[in-house]
Coordinates of C-alpha atoms in Angstrom, one line a residue:
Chain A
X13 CA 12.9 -8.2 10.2
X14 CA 10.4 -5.4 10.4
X15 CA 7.5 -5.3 12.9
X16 CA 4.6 -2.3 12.9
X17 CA 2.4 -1.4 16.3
X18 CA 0.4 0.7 17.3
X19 CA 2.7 3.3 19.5
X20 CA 3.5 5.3 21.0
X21 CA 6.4 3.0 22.3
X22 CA 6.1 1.5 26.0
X23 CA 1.6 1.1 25.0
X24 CA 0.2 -1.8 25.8
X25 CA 0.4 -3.2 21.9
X26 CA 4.1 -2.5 22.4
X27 CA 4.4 -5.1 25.3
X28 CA 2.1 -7.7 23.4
X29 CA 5.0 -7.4 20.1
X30 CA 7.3 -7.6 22.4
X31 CA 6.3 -11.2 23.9
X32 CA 7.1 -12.3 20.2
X33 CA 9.8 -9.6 19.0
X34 CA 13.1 -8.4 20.3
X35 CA 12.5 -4.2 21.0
X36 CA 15.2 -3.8 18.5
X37 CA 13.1 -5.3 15.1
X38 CA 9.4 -3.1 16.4
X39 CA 8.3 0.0 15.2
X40 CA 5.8 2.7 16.2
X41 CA 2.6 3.8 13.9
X42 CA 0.2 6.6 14.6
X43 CA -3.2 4.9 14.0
X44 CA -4.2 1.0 13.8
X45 CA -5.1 1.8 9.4
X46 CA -1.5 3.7 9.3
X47 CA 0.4 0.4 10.7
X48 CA -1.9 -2.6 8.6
X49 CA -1.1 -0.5 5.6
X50 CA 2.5 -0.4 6.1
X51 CA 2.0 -4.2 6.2
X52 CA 0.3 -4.3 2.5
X53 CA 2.8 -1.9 1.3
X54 CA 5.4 -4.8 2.3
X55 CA 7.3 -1.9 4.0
X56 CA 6.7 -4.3 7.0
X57 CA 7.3 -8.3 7.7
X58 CA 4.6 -8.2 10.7
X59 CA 2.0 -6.0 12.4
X60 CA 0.5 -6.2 15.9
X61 CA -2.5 -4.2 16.6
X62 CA -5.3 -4.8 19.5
X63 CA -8.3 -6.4 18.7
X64 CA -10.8 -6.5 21.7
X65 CA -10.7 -5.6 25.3
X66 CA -12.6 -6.8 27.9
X67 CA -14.4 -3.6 29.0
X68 CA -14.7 -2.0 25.5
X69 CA -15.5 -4.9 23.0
X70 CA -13.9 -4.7 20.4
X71 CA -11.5 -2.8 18.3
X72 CA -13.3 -1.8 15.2
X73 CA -10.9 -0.5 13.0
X74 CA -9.0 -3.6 13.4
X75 CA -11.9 -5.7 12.1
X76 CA -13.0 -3.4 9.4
X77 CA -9.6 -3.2 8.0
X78 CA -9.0 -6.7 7.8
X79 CA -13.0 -7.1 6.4
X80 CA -12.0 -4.8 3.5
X81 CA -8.9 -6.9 2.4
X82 CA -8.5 -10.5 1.9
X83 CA -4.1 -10.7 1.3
X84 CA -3.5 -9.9 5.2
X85 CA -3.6 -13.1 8.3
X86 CA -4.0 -13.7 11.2
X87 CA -0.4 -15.4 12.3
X88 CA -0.9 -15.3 16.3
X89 CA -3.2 -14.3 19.0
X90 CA -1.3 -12.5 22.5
X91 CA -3.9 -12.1 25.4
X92 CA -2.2 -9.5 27.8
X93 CA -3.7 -8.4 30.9
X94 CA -4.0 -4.6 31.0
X95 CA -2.4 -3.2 34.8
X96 CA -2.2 0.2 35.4
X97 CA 0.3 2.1 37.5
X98 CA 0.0 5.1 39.2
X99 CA 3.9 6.9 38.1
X100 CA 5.8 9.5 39.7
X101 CA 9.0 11.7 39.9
X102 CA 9.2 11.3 43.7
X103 CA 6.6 11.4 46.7
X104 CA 4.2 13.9 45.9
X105 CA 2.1 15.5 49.3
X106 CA -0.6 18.0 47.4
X107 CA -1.0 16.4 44.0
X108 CA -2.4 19.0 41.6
X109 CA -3.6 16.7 38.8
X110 CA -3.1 13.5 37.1
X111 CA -2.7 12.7 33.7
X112 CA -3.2 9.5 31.6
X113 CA -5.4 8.3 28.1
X114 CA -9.4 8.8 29.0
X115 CA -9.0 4.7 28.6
X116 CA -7.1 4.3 31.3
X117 CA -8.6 7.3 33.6
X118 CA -11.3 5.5 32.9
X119 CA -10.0 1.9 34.1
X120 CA -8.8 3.3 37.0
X121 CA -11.7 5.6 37.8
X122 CA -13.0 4.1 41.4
X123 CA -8.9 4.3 42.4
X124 CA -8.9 7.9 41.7
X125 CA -12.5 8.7 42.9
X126 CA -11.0 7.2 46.7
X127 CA -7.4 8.4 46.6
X128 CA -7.8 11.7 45.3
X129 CA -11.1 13.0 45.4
X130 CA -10.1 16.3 44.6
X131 CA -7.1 16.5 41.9
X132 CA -8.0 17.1 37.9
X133 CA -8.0 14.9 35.7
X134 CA -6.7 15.0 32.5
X135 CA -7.0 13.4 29.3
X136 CA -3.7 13.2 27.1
X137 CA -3.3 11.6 23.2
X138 CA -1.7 8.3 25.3
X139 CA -0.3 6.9 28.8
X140 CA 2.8 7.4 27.2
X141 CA 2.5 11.1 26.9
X142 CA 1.4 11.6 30.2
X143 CA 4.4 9.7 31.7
X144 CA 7.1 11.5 29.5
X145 CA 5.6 15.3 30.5
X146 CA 5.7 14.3 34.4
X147 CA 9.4 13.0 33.8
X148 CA 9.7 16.6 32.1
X149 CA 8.0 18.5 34.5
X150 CA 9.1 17.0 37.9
X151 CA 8.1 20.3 40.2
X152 CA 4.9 20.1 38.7
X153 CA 3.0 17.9 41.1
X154 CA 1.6 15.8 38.4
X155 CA 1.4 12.3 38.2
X156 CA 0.6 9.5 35.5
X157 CA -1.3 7.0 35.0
X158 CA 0.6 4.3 32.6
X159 CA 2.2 1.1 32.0
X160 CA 4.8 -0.5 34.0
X161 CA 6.9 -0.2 30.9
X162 CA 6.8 3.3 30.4
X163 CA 8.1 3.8 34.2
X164 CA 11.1 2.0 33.1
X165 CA 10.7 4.0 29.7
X166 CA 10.7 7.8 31.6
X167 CA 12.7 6.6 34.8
X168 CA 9.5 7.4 36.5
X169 CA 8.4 5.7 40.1
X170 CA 5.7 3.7 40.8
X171 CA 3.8 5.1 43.0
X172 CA 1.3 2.8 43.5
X173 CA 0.8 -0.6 41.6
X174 CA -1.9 -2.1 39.7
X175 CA -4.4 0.3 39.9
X176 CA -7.1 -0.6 37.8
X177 CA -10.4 -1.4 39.0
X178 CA -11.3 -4.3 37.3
X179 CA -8.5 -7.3 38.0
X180 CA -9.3 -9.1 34.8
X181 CA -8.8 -6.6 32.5
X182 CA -7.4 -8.4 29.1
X183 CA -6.7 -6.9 25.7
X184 CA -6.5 -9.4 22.2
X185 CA -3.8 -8.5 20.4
X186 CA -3.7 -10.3 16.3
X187 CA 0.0 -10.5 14.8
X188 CA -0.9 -10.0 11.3
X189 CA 1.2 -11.1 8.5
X190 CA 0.7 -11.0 4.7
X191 CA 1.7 -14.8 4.1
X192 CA -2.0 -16.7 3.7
X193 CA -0.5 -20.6 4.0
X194 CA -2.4 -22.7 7.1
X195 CA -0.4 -22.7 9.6
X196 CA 0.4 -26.2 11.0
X197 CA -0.6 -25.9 15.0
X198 CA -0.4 -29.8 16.2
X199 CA 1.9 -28.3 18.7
X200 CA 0.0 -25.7 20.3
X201 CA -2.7 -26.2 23.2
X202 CA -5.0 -23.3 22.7
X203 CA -5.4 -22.7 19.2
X204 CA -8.8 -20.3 17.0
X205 CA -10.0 -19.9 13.7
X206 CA -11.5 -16.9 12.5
X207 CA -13.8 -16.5 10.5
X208 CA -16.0 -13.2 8.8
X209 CA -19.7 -14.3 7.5
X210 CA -21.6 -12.6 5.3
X211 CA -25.2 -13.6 5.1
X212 CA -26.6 -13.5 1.4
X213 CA -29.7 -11.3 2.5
X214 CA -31.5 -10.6 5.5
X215 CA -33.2 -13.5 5.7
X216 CA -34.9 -14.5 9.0
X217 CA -33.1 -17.1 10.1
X218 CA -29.9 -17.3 7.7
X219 CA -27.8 -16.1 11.1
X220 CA -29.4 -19.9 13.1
X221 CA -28.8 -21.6 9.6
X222 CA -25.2 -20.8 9.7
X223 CA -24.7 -21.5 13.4
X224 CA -26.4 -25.0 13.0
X225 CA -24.1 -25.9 10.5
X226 CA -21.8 -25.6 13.4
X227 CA -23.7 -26.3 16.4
X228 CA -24.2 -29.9 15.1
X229 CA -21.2 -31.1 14.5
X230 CA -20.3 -29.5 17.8
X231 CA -17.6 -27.1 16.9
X232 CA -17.2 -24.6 20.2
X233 CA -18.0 -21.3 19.0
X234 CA -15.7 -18.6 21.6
X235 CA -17.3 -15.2 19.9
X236 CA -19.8 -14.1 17.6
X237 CA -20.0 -10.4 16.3
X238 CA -22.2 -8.3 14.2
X239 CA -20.4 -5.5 12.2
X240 CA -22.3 -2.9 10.0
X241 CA -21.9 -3.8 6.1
X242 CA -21.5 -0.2 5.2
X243 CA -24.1 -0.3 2.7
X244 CA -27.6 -0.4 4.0
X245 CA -28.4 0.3 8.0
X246 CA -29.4 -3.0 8.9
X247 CA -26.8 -5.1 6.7
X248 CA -23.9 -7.2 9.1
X249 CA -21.5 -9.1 8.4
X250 CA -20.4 -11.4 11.7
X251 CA -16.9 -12.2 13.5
X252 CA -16.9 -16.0 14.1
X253 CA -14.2 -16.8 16.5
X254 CA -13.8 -21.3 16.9
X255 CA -11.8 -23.1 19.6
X256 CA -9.7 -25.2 17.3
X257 CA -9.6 -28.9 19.2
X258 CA -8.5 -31.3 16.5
X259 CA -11.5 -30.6 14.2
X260 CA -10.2 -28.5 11.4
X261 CA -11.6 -31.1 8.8
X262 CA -15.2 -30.5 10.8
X263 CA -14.7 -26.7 10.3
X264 CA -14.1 -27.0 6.7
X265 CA -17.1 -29.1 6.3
X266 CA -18.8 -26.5 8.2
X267 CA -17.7 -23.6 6.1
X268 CA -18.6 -25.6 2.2
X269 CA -22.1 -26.2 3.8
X270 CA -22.4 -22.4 5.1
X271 CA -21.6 -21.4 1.5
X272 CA -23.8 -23.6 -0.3
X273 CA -26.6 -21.4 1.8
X274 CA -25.0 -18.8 -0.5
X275 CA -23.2 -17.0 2.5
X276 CA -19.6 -15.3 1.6
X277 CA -16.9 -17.0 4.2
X278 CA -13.6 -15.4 4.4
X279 CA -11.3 -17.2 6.4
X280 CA -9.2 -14.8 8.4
X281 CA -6.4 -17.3 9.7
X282 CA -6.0 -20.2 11.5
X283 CA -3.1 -19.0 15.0
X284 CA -2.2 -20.1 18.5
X285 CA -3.4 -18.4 21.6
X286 CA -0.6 -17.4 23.9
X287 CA -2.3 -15.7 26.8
X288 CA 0.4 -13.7 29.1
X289 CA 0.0 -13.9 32.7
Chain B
X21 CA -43.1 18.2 29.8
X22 CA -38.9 17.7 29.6
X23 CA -37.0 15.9 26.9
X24 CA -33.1 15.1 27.4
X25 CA -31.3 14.8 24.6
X26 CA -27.7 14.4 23.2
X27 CA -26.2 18.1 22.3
X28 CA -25.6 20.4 21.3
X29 CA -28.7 22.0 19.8
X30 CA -28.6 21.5 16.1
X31 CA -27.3 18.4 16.4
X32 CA -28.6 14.6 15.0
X33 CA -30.5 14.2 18.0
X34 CA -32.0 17.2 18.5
X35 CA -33.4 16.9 14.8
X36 CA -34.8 13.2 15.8
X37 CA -36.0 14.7 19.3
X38 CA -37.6 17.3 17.4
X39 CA -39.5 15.0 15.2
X40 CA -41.1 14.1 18.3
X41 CA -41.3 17.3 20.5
X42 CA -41.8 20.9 20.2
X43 CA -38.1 22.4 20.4
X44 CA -39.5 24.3 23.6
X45 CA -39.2 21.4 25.7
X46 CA -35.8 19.7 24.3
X47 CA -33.1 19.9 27.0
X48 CA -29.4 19.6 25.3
X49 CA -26.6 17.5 27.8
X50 CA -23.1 17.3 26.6
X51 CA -22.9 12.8 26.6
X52 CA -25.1 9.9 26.5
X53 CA -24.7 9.4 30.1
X54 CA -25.5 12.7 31.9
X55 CA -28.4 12.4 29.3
X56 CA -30.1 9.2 30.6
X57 CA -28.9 9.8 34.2
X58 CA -31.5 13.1 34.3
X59 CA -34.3 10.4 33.1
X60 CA -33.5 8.2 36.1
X61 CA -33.2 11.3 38.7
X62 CA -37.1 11.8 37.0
X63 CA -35.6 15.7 36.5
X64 CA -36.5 14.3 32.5
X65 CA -40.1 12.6 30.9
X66 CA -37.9 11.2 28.2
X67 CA -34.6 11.0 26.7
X68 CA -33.8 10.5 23.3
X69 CA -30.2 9.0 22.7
X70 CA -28.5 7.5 18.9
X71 CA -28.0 3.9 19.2
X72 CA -26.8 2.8 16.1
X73 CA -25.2 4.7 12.9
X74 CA -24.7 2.5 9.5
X75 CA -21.2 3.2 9.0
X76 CA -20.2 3.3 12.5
X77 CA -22.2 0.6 14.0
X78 CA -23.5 0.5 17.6
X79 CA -23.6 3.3 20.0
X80 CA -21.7 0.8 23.0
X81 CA -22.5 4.2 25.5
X82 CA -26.2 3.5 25.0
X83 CA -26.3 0.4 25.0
X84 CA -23.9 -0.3 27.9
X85 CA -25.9 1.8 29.9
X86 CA -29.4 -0.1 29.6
X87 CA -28.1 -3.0 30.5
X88 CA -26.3 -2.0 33.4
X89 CA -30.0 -0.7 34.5
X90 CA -33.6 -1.9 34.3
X91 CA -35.9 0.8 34.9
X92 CA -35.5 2.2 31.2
X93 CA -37.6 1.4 28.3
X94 CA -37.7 1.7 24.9
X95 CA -41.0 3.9 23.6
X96 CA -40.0 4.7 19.7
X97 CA -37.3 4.7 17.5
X98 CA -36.8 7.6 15.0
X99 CA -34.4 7.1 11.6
X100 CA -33.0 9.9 10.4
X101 CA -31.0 10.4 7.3
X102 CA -27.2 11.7 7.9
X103 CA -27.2 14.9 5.4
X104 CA -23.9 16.7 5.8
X105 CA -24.1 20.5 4.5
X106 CA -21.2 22.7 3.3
X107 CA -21.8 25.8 5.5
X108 CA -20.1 29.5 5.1
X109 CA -21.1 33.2 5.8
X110 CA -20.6 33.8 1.7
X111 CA -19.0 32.1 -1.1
X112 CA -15.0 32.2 -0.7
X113 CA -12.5 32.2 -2.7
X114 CA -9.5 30.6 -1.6
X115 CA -10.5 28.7 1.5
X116 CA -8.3 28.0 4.2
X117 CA -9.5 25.9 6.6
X118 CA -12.6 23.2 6.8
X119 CA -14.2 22.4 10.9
X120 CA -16.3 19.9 11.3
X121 CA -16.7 16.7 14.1
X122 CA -14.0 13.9 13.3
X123 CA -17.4 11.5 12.2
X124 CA -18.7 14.8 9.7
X125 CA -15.1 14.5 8.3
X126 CA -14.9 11.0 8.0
X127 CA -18.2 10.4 6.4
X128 CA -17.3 13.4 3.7
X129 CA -13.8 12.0 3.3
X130 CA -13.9 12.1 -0.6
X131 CA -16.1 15.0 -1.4
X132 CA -13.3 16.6 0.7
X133 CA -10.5 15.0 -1.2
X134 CA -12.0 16.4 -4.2
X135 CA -13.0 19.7 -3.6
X136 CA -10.8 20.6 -1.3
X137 CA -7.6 18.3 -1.5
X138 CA -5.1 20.9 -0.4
X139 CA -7.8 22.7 2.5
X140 CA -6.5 21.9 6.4
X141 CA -9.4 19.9 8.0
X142 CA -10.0 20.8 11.3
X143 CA -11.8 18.5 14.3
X144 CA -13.8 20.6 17.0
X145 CA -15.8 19.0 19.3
X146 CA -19.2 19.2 17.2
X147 CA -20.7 20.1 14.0
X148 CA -22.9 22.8 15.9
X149 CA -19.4 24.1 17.7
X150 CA -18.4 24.0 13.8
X151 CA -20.8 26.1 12.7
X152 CA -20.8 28.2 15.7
X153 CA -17.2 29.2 14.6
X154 CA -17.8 29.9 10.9
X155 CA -20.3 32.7 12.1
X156 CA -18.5 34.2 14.3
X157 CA -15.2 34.5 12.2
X158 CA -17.1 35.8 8.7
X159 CA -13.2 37.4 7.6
X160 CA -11.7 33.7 7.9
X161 CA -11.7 31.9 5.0
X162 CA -13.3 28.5 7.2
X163 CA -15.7 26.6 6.5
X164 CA -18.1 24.0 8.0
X165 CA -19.5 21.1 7.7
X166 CA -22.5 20.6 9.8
X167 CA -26.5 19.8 9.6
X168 CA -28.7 22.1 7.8
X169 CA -30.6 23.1 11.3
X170 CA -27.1 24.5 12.2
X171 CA -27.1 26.5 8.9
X172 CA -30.5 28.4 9.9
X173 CA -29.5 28.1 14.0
X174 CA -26.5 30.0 13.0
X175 CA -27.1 31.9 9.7
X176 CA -25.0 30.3 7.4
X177 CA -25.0 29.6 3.8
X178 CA -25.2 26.5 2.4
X179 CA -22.7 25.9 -0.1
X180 CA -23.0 22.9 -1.1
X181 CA -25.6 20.6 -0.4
X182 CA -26.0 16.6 0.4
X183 CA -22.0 16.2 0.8
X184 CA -22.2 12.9 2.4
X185 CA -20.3 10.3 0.8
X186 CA -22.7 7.7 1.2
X187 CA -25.9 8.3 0.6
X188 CA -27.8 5.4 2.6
X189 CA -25.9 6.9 5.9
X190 CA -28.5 6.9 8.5
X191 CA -29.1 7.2 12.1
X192 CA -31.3 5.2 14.7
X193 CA -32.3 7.2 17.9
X194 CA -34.2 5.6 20.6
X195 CA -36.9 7.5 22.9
X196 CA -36.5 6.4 26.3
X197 CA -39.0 7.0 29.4
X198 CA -39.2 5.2 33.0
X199 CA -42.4 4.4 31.6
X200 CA -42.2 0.2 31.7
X201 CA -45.7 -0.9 30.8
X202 CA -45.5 -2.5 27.1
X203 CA -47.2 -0.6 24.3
X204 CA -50.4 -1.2 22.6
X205 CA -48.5 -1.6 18.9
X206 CA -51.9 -2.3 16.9
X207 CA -52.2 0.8 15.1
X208 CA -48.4 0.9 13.8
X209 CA -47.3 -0.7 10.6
X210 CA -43.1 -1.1 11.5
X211 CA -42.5 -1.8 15.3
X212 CA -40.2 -3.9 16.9
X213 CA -39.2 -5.7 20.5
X214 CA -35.6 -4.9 21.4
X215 CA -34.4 -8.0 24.4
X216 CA -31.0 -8.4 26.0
X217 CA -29.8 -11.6 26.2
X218 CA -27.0 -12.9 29.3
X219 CA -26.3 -17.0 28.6
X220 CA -25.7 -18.8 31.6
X221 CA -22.3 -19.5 30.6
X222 CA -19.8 -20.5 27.4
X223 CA -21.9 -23.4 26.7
X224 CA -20.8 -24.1 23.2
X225 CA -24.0 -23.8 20.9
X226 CA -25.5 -21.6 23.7
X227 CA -26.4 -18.9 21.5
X228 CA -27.5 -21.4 18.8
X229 CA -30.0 -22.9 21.2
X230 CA -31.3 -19.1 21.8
X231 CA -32.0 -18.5 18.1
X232 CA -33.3 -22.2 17.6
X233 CA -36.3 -20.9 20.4
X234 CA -37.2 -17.8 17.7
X235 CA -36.6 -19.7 14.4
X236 CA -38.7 -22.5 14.4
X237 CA -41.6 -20.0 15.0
X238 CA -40.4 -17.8 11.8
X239 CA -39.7 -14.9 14.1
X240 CA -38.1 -12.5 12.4
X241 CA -34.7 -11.1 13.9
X242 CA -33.5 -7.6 12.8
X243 CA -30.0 -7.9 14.2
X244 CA -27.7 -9.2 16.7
X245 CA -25.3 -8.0 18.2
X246 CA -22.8 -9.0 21.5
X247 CA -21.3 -6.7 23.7
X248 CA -18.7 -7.7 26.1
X249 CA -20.0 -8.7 29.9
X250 CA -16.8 -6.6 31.3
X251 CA -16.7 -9.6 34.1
X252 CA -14.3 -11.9 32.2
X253 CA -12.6 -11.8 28.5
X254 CA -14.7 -13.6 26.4
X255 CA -17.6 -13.3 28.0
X256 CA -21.2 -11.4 25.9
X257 CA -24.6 -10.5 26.5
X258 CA -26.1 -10.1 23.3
X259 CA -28.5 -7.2 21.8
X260 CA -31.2 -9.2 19.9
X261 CA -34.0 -6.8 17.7
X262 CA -37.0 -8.5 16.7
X263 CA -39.7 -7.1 14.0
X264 CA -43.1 -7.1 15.2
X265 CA -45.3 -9.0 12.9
X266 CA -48.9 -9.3 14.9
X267 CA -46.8 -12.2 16.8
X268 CA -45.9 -10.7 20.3
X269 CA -47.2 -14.0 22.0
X270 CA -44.9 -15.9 20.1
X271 CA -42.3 -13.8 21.2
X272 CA -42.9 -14.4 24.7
X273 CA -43.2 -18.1 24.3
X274 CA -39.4 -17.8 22.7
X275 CA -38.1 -15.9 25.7
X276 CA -40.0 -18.4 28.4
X277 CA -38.1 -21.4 26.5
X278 CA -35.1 -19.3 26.3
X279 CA -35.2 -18.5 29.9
X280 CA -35.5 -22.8 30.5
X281 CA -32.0 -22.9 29.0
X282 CA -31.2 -20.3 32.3
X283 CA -30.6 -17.6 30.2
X284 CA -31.3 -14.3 31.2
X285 CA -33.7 -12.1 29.1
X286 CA -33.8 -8.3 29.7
X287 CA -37.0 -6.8 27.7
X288 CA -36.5 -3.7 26.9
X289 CA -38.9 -2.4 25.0
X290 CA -41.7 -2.5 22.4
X291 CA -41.5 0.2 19.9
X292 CA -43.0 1.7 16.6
X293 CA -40.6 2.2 14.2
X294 CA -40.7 5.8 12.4
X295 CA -38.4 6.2 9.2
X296 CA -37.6 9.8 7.8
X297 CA -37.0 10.3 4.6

């Protein structure tokens, strides 16, 4: 079995396909397009990319991909939370500078602003990269800001733990797959359909139309997002994430009556939530 | 009078700042943030800012920073056509290299592909840093791709004109001032009322209940749009533009009844709408 992320190995996605996967079946991609179309090529059994993070919304080339295609799924949803670690050779007394991705310099921006006022900071292509060039460089009083994984990775320290400012910091991670049968989930406690709407014009209204349809047969809505159509500024097309409680048959009434207002549905996949503490 | 505005000169905003302002008193800053920031220090009279692009969707800095604040408002909001230009010193044979911003790339993807499908692209920091280059390397065999205003700003050629892949790309910018008494809109023909929205909690239907209050009175939404809380995953305060249609009381019957439900409503501006063609 094959399984595409988003690398570099040890990132964040990496940890999320490896709740699921054994290290040994996952393999690294460059860019979130590169890995989904690795998928579509059948190169590739599964893919895991991030799809929202609770400081930066969400991950738009994720969900315009998967709006431009209608073979790919949504098989599983991991919730991971995001912890930083501050990652060293050894003891450092006059740090120099500290390196990391800009999104985690800036998760961990109030840490550095109180600990070291003074050192550089320094954006690098991933917390990855910053960990392996302080396990390269170990006389250069550097240090890294990156997973706990990639101090095992680089046989770094960790020099101080979970140092992000914000303690509930989550990323959404989708395992996609290219195998569009319903997935039976009578087992699974926390379970979401997605779903992407496209209203037939820009009708006012035709957005509070399509949320009646589910607001009265009380189907609990957990997101709701506008995306750009592409064509004309002004033209969405929305991410509908539903809390799946025993009502699929109420969702699919939901969805025949929200096309009969001439809306396009695509049903992205029906998956369990398995949220990592 | 001083007017911040998103650099550098010759950029997107400076043409939309300059379709308000002499270009005597535009002040380039090098982000969103240190741009609005000199509005709240008063060191600015205005700022003008992109907040949404119609490929890209949403400029999350800009509007991530209004809601964090409430002493900004929203005083007009220019459109501006995306027109990428083909710039060199003089027509070249055998071309080497093409600069532009990642985005100036991306949104002349397949011109690129077939003009130039075996040419290096290059990503600097800026169209304007782009074009900056081009001039000052005329032996080079590089070209870029950048606005026309960088073409005169710089003394460049164009070479090829209107190389935007899609025609209907266009830019909003917003003009903001600490200015917060509401505009006198009579005069205009296209204005609109831009309100953020915080719901009390994840009340299923919540946000149905909110457009219920602006639906039943025909009010006319342009878009909505949610943007993540950054308290707790899964958690949105939504971005809700309305068109102005000689009904402003109406509108603020909607957000009285809205803010019944013990939502929170944010107004953040009225605002003629000015579309350049």
């Amino acid at each position: 079995m094959k399984v595409g992320y988003l690398g570099p190995k040890s990132s964040f996605t990496f940890q999320a396909a490896n709740e699921i996967f054994p290290e040994n079946t996952l393999i690294p991609f460059a860019s979130i397009p590169l890995t989904i179309e690795q998928l579509e090529n059948k190169t590739l059994d599964f893919a895991v990319v991030p799809i929202e993070n609770s400081l930066e919304g969400s991950v738009h080339a994720t969900v315009d991909y998967l709006f431009d295609q209608t073979a790919i799924t949504i098989k599983k949803e991991v919730i991971l939370p995001i912890r930083q670690q501050l990652l060293g050779t050894h003891f450092v007394e006059q740090v120099k500078k500290v390196l990391s991705h800009p999104q985690a310099l800036a998760q961990t921006e109030q840490y550095l602003k109180k600990h070291f006022p003074e050192v550089l900071l320094e954006a690098v292509s991933s917390t990855t990269a910053a960990a392996q060039y302080v396990a390269e460089h170990p006389h250069d009083k550097v240090l890294a800001i990156a997973s706990k994984k990639a101090a095992e990775e680089y046989g770094l320290q960790i020099l101080a733990k979970d140092i992000q400012d914000n303690s509930m910091n989550k990323t959404r991670f989708w395992l996609l797959s290219m195998d569009k049968d319903k997935q039976n989930l009578a087992r699974y406690q926390n379970k979401k359909v997605t779903l992407f709407v496209s209203l037939p014009a820009n009708l006012p209204g035709a957005l509070h139309q399509v949320l009646s349809a589910f607001a009265w047969r009380k189907i609990d809505l957990a997101k709701i997002e506008s995306r750009p159509l592409k064509t004309y500024l002004g033209e969405y097309f929305f991410i509908i994430d539903i809390l799946l409680n025993e009502n699929e048959v109420l969702i699919e009434n939901a969805i025949k009556e929200i096309e009969l207002l001439h809306a396009k549905v695509q049903w992205v996949g029906n998956y369990p939530v398995d949220e990592i503490t």
